[in-house]
PDB file of C-alpha atoms and ligand atoms in Angstrom:
ATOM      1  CA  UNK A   1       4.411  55.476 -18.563  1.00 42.00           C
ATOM      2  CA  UNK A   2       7.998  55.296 -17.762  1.00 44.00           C
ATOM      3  CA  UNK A   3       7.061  55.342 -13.815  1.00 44.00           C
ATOM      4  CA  UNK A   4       4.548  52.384 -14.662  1.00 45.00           C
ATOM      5  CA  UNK A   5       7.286  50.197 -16.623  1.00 44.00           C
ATOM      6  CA  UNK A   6       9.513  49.963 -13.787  1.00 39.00           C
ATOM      7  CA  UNK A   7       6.340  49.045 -11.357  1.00 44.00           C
ATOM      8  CA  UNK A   8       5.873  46.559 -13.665  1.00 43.00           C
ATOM      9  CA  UNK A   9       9.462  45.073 -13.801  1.00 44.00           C
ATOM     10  CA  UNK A  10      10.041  45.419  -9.483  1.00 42.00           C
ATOM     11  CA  UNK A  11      13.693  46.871  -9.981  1.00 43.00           C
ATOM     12  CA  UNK A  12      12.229  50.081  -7.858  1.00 50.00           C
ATOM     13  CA  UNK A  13       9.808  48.160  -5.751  1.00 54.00           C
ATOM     14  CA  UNK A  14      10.011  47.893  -2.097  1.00 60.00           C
ATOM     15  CA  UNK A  15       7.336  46.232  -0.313  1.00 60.00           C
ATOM     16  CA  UNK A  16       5.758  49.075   2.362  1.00 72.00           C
ATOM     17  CA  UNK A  17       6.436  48.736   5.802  1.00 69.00           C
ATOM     18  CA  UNK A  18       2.929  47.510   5.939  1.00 67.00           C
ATOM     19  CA  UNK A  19       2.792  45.103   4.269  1.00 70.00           C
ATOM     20  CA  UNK A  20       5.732  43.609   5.507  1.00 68.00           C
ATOM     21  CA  UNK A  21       4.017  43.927   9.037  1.00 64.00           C
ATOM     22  CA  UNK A  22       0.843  41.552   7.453  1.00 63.00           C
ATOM     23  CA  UNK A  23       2.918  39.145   5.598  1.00 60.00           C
ATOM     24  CA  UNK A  24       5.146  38.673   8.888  1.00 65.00           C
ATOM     25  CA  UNK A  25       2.031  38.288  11.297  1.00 58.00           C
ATOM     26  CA  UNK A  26       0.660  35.751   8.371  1.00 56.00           C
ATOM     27  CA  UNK A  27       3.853  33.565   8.921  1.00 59.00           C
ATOM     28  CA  UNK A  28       4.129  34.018  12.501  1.00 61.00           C
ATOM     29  CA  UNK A  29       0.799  33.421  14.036  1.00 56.00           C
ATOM     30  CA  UNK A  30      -1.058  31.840  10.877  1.00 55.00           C
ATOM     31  CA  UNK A  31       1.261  29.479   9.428  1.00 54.00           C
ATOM     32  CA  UNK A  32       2.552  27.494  12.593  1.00 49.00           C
ATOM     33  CA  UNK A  33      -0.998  27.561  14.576  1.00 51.00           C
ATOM     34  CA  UNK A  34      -2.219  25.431  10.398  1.00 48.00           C
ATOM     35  CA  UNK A  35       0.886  23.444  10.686  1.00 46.00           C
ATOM     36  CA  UNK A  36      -0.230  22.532  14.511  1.00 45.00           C
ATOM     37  CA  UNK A  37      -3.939  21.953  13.460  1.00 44.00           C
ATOM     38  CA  UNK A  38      -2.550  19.361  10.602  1.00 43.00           C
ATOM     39  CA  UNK A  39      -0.069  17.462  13.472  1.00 44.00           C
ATOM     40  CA  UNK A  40      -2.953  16.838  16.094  1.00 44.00           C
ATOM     41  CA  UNK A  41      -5.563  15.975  13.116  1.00 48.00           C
ATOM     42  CA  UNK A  42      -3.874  13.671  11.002  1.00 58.00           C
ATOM     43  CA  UNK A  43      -3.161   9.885  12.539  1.00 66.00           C
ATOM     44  CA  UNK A  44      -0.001   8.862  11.581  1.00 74.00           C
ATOM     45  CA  UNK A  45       0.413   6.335   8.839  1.00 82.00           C
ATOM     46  CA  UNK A  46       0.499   2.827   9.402  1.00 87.00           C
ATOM     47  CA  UNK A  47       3.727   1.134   8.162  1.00 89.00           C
ATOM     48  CA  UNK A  48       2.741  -2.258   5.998  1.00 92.00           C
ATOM     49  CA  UNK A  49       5.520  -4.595   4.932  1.00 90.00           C
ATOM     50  CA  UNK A  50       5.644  -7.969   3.657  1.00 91.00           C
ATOM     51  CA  UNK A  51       7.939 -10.517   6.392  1.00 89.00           C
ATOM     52  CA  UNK A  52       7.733 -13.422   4.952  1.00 88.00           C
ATOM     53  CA  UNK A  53       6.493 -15.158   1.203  1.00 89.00           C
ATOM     54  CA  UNK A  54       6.375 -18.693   0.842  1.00 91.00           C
ATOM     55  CA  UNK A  55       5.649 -19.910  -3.175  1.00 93.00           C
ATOM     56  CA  UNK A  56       4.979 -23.842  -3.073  1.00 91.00           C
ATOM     57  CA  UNK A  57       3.334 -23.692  -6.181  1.00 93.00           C
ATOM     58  CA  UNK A  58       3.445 -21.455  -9.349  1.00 95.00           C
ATOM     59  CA  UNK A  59       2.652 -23.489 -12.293  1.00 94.00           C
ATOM     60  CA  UNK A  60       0.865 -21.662 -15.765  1.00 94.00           C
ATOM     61  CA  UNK A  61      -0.814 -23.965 -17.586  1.00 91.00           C
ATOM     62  CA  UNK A  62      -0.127 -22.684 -21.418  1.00 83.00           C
ATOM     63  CA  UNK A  63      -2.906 -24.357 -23.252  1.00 85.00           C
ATOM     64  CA  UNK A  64      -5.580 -23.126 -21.108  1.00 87.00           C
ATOM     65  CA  UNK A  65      -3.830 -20.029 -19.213  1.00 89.00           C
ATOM     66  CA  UNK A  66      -4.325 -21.649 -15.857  1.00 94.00           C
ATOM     67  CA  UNK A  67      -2.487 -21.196 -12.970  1.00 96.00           C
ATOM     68  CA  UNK A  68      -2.203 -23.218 -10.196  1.00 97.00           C
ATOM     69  CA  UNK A  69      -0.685 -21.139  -7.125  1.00 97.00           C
ATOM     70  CA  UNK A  70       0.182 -21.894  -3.273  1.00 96.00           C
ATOM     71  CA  UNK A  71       1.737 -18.148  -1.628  1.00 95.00           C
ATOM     72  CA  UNK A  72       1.522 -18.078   1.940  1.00 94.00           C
ATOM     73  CA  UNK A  73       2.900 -14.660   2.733  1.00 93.00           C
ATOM     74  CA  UNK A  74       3.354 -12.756   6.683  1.00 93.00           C
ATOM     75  CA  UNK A  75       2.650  -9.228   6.254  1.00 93.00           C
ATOM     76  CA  UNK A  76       3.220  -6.842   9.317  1.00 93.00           C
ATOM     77  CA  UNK A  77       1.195  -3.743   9.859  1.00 94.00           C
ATOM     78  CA  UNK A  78       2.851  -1.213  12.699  1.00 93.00           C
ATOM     79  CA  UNK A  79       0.535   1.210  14.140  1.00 92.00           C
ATOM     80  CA  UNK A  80       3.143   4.149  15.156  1.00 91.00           C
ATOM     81  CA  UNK A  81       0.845   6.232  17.198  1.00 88.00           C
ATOM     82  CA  UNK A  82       0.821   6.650  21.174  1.00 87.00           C
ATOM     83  CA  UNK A  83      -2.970   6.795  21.625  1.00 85.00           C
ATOM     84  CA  UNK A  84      -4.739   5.710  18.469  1.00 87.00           C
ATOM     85  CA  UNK A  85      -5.676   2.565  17.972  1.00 90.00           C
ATOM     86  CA  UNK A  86      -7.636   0.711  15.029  1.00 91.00           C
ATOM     87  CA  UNK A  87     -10.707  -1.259  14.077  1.00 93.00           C
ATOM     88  CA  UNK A  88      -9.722  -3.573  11.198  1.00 95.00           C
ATOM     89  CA  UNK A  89     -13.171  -4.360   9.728  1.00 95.00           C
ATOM     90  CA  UNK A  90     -12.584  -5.678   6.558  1.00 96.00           C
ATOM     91  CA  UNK A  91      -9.190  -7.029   5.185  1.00 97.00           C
ATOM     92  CA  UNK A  92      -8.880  -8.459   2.109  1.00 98.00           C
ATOM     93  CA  UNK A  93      -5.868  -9.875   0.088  1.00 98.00           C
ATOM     94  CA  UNK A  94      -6.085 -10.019  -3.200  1.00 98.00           C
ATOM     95  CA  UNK A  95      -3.331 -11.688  -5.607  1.00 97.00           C
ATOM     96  CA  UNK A  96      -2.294 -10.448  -9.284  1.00 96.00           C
ATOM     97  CA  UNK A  97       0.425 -11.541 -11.643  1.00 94.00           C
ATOM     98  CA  UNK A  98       1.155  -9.365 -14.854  1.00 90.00           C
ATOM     99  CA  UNK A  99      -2.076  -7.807 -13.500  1.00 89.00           C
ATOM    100  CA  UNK A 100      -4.551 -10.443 -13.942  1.00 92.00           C
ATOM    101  CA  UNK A 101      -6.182 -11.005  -9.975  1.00 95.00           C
ATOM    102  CA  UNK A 102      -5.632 -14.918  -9.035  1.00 96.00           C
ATOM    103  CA  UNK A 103      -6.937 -14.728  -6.271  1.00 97.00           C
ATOM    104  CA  UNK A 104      -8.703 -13.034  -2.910  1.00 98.00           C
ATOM    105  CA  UNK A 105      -8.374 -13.812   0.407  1.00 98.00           C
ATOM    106  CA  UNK A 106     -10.527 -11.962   3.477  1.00 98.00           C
ATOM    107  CA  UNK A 107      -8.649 -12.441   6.449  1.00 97.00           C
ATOM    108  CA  UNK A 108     -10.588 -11.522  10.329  1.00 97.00           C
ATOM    109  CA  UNK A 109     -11.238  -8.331  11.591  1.00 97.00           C
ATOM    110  CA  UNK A 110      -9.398  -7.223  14.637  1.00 96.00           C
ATOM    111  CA  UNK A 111      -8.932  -4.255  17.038  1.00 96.00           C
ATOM    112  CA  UNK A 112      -5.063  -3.058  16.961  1.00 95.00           C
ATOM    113  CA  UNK A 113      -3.886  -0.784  19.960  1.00 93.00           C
ATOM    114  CA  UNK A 114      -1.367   1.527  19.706  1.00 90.00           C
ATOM    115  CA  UNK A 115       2.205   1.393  19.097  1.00 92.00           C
ATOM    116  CA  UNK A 116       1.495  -2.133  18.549  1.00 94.00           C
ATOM    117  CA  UNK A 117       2.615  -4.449  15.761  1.00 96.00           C
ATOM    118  CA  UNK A 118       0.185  -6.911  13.893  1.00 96.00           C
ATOM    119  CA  UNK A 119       1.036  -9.977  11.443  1.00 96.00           C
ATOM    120  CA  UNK A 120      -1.272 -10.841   8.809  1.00 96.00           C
ATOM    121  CA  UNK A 121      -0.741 -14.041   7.086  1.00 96.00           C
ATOM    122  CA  UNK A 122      -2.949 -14.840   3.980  1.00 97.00           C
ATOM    123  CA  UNK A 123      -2.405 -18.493   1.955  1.00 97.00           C
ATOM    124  CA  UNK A 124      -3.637 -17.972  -1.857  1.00 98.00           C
ATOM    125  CA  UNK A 125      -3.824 -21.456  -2.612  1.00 98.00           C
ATOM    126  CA  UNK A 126      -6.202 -22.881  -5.135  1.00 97.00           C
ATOM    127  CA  UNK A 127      -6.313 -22.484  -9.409  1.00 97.00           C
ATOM    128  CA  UNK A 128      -7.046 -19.571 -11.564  1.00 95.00           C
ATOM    129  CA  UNK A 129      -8.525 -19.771 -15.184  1.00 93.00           C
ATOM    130  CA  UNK A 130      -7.087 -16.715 -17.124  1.00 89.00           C
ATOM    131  CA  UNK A 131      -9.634 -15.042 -19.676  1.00 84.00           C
ATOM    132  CA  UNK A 132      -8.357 -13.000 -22.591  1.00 70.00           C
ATOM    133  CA  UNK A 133      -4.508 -13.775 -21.792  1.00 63.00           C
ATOM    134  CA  UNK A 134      -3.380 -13.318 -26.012  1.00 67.00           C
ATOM    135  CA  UNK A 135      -3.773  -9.252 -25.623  1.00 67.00           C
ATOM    136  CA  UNK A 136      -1.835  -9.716 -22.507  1.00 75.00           C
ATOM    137  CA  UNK A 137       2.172 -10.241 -21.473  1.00 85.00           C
ATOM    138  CA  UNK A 138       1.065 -13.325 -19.284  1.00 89.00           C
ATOM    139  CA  UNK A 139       2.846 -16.092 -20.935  1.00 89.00           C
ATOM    140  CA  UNK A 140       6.392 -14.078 -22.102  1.00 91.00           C
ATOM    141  CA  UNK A 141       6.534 -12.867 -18.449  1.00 93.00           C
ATOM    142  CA  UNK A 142       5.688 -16.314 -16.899  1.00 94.00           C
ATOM    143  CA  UNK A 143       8.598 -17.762 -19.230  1.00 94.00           C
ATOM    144  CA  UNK A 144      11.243 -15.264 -18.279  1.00 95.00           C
ATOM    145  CA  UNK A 145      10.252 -15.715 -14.335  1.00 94.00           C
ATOM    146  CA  UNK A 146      10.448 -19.427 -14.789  1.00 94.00           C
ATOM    147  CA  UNK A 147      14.041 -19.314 -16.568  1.00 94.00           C
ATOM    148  CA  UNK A 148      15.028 -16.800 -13.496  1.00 90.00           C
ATOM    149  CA  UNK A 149      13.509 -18.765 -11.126  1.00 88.00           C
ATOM    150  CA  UNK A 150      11.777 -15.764  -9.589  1.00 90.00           C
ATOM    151  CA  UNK A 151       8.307 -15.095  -9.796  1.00 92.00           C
ATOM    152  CA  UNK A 152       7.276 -10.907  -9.839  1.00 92.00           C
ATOM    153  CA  UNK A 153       3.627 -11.059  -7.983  1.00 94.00           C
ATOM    154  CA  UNK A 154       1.816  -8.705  -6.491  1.00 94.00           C
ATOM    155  CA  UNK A 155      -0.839  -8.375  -3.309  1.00 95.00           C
ATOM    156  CA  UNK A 156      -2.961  -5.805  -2.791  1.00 95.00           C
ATOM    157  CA  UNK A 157      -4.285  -5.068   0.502  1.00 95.00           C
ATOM    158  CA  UNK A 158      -8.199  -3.766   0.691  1.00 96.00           C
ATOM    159  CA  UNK A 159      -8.177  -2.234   4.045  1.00 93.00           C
ATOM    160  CA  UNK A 160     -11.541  -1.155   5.659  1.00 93.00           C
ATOM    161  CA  UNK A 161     -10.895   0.407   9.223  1.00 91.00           C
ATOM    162  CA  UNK A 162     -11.813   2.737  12.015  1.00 89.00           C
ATOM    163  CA  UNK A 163      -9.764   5.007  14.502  1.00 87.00           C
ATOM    164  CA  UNK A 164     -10.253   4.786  18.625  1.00 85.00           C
ATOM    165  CA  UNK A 165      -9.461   7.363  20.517  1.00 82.00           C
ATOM    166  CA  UNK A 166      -7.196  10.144  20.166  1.00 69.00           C
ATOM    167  CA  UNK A 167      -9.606  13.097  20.902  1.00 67.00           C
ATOM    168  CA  UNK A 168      -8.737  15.501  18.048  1.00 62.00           C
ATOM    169  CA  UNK A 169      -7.803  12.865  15.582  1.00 63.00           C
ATOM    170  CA  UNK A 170     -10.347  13.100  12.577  1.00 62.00           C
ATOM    171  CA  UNK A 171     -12.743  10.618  12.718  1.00 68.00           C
ATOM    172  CA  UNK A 172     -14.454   8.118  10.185  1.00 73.00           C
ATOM    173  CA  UNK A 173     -13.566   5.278   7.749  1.00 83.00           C
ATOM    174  CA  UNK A 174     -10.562   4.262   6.102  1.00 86.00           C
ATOM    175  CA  UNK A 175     -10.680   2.808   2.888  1.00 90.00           C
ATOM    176  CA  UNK A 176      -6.949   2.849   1.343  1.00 90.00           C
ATOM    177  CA  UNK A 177      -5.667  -0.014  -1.527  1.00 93.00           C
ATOM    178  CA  UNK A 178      -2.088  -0.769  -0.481  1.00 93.00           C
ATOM    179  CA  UNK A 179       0.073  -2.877  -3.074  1.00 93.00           C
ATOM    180  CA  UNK A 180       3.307  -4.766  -2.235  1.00 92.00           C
ATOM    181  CA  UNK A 181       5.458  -5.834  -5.088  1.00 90.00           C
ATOM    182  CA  UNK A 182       6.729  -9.210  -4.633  1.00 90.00           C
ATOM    183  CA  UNK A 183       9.859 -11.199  -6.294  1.00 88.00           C
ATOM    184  CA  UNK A 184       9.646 -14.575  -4.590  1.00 89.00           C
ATOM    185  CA  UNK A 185      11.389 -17.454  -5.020  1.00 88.00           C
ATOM    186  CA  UNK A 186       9.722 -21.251  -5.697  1.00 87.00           C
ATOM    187  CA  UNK A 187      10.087 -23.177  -2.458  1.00 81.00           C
ATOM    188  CA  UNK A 188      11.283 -26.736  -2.712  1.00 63.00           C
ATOM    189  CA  UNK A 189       9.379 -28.621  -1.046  1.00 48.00           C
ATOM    190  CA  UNK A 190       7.658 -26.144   1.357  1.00 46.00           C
ATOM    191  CA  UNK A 191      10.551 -25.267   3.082  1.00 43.00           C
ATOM    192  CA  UNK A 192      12.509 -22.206   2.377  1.00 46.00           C
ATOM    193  CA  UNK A 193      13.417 -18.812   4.306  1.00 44.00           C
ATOM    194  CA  UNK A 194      12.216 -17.060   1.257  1.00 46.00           C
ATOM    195  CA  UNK A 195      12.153 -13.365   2.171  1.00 50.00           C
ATOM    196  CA  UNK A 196      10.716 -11.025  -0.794  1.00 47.00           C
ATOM    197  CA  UNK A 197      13.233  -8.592  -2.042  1.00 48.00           C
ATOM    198  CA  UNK A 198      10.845  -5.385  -2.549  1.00 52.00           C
ATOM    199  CA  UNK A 199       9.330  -5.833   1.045  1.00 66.00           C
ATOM    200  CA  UNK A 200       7.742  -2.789   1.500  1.00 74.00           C
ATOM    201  CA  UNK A 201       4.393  -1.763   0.682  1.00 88.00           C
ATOM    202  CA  UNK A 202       2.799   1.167  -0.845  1.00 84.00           C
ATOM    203  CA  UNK A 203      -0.390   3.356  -0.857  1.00 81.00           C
ATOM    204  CA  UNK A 204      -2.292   2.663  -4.432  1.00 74.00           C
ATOM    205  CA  UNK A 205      -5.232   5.179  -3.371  1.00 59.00           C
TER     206      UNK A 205
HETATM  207  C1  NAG B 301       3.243 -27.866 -13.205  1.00 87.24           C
HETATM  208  O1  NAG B 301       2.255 -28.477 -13.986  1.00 87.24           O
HETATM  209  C2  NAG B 301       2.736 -29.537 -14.804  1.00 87.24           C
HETATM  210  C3  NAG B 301       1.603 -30.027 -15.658  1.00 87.24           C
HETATM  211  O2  NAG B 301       0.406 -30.011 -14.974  1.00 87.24           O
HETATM  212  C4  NAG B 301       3.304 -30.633 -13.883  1.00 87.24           C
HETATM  213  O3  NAG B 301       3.851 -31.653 -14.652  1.00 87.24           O
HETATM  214  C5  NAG B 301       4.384 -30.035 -12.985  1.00 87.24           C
HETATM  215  O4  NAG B 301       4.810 -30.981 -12.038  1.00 87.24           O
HETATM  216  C6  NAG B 301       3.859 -28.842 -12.245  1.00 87.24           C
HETATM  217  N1  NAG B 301       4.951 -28.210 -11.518  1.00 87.24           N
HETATM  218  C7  NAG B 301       4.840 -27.785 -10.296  1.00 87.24           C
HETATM  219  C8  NAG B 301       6.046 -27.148  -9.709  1.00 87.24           C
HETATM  220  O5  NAG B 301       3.796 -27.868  -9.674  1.00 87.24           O
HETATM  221  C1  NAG B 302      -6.174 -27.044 -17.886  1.00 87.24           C
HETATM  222  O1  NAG B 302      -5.455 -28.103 -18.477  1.00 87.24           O
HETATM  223  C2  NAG B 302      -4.925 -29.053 -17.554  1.00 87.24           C
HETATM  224  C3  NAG B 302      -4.147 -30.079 -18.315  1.00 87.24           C
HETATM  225  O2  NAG B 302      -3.514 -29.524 -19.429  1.00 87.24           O
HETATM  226  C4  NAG B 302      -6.072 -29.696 -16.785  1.00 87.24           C
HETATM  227  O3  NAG B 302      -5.549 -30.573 -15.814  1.00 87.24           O
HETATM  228  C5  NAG B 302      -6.906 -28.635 -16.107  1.00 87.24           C
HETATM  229  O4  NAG B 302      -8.039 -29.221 -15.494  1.00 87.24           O
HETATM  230  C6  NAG B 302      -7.365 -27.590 -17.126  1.00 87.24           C
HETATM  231  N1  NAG B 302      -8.032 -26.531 -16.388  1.00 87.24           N
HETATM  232  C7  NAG B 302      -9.150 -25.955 -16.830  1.00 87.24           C
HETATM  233  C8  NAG B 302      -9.724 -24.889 -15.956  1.00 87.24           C
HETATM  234  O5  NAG B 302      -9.668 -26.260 -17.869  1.00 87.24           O
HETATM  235  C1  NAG B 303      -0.384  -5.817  21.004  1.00 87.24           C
HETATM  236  O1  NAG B 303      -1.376  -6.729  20.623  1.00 87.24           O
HETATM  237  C2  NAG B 303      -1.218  -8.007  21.218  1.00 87.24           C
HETATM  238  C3  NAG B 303      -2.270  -8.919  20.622  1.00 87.24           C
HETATM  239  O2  NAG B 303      -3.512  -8.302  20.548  1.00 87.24           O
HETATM  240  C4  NAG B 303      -1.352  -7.891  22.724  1.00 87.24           C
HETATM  241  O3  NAG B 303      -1.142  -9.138  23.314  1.00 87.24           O
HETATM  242  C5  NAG B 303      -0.302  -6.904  23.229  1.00 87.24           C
HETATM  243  O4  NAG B 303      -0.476  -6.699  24.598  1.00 87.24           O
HETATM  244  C6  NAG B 303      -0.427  -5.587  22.501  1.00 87.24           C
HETATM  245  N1  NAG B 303       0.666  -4.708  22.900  1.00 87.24           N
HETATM  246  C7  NAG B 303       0.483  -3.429  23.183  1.00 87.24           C
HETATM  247  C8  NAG B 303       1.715  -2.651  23.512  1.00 87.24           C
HETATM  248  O5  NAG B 303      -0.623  -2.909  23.168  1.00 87.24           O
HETATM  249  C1  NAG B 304      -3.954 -26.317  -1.079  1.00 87.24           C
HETATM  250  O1  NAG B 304      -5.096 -26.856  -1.742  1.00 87.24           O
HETATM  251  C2  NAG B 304      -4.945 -28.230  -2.057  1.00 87.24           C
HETATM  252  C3  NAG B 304      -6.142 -28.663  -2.894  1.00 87.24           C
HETATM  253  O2  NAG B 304      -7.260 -27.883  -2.659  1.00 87.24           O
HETATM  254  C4  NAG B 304      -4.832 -29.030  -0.760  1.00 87.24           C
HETATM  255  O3  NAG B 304      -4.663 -30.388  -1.061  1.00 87.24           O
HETATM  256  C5  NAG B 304      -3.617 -28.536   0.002  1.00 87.24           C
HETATM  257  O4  NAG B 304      -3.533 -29.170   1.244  1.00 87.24           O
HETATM  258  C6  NAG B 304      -3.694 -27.033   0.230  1.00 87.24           C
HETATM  259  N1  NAG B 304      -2.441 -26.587   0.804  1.00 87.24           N
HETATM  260  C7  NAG B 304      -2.382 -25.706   1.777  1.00 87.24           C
HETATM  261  C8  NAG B 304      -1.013 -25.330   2.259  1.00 87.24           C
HETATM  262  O5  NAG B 304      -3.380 -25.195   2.264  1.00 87.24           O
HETATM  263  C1  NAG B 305     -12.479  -3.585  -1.250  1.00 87.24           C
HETATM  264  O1  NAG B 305     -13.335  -4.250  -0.343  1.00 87.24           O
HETATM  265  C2  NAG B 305     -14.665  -3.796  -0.371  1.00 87.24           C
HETATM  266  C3  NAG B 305     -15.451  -4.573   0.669  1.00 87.24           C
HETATM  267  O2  NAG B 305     -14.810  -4.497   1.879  1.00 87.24           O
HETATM  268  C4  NAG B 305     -15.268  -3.992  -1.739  1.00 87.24           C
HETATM  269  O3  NAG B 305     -16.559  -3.475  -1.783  1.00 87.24           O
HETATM  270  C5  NAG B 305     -14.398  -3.297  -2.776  1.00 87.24           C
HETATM  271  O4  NAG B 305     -14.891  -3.597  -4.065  1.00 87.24           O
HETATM  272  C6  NAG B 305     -12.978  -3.776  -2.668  1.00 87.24           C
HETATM  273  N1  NAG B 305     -12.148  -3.039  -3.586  1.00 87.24           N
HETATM  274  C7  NAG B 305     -11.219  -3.641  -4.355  1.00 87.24           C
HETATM  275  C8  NAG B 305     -10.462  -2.751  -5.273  1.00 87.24           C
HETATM  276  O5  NAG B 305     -11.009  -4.849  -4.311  1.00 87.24           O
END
């Protein structure tokens, strides 16, 4: 019983030379040769930030929760890796403020080689009808951007896309929801070097 007890609490316990031998083969040979198998599978991630934002127009009409927008926005995507490139097939921007969508945008698909750099540049322009806005923080949140003259948006990119190449690189479809959180400034009249603050973007899924 006694014997048992201190089993039980490890003060006594050494590991045998055994299993010492299996637990450093398991680290040794095992572990590194997984960790090797994960660096030649896994592509690199592709690094998405927003360049540029230009907000002509941002206008909420109170008494029937439009909103009339104009964001023209330049949004880089770097493909780091040395022999992968990528079929684009679908790209789609769509536009949310205080969560409500505003608007989509499909831009064209395109091949991207490797270690290469590509600018996408969707224009939401058009108007929005809001529905069920009274449940919702639209109109406080429109207010307090308007009074700081900076407008919190955010564009989701719905990304549809293919790898080339890269002979141990898994293989298939890519179907990943990126956000970017925007704080842009209202450009007088068109013109302005309005760079978002919060410029990078983020996996959603
Ligand atoms: C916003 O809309 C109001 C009413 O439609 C209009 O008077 C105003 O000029 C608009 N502002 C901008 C910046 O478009
Ligand atoms: C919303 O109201 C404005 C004027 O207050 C009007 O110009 C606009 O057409 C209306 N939009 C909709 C979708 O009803
Ligand atoms: C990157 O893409 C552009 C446009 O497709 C192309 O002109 C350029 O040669 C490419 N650069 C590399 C390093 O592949
Ligand atoms: C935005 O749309 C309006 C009306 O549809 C059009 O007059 C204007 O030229 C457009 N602006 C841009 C930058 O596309
Ligand atoms: C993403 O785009 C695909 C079409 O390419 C569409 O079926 C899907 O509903 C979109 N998802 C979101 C969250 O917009």
């Amino acid at each position: 019983m006694e014997e048992k007890q201190t089993h039980l609490n490890g003060a006594r316990h050494r590991p045998s030379l055994i299993s010492k031998i299996v637990v450093t083969v398991l680290l040794g040979v095992v572990g590194p040769s997984v960790f090797v198998v994960l660096l030649i599978l896994t592509p690199k991630s592709l690094k998405i930030q927003v360049e540029d934002a230009f907000l002509v127009q941002f206008n909420l009409t109170t008494d029937n929760y439009t909103l009339h927008y104009n964001l023209a926005l330049d949004i880089s995507i770097r493909n780091p890796n040395k022999r992968i490139g990528f079929y684009y097939d679908t790209i789609q921007a769509n536009g949310y403020y205080d969560y409500h969508k505003f608007g989509t945008v499909s831009l064209t698909p395109f091949y991207q080689g490797h270690k290469n750099t590509s600018v996408l540049s969707p224009v939401f322009n058009g108007s929005q009808q809001f529905s069920f806005p009274e449940s919702s923080k639209l109109i406080p949140k429109f207010n307090t951007d308007t009074s700081h003259g900076v407008y919190t948006i955010a564009v989701e990119l719905n990304l549809s896309f293919r790898t080339k190449g890269g002979r141990w690189i898994k293989k298939g479809h890519f179907n990943p929801l990126i956000n970017c959180d925007l704080e842009v400034p209202l450009s007088s009249n068109g013109k302005s070097a309005a760079r978002s603050n919060n410029n990078e973007c983020k996996l959603d899924s």
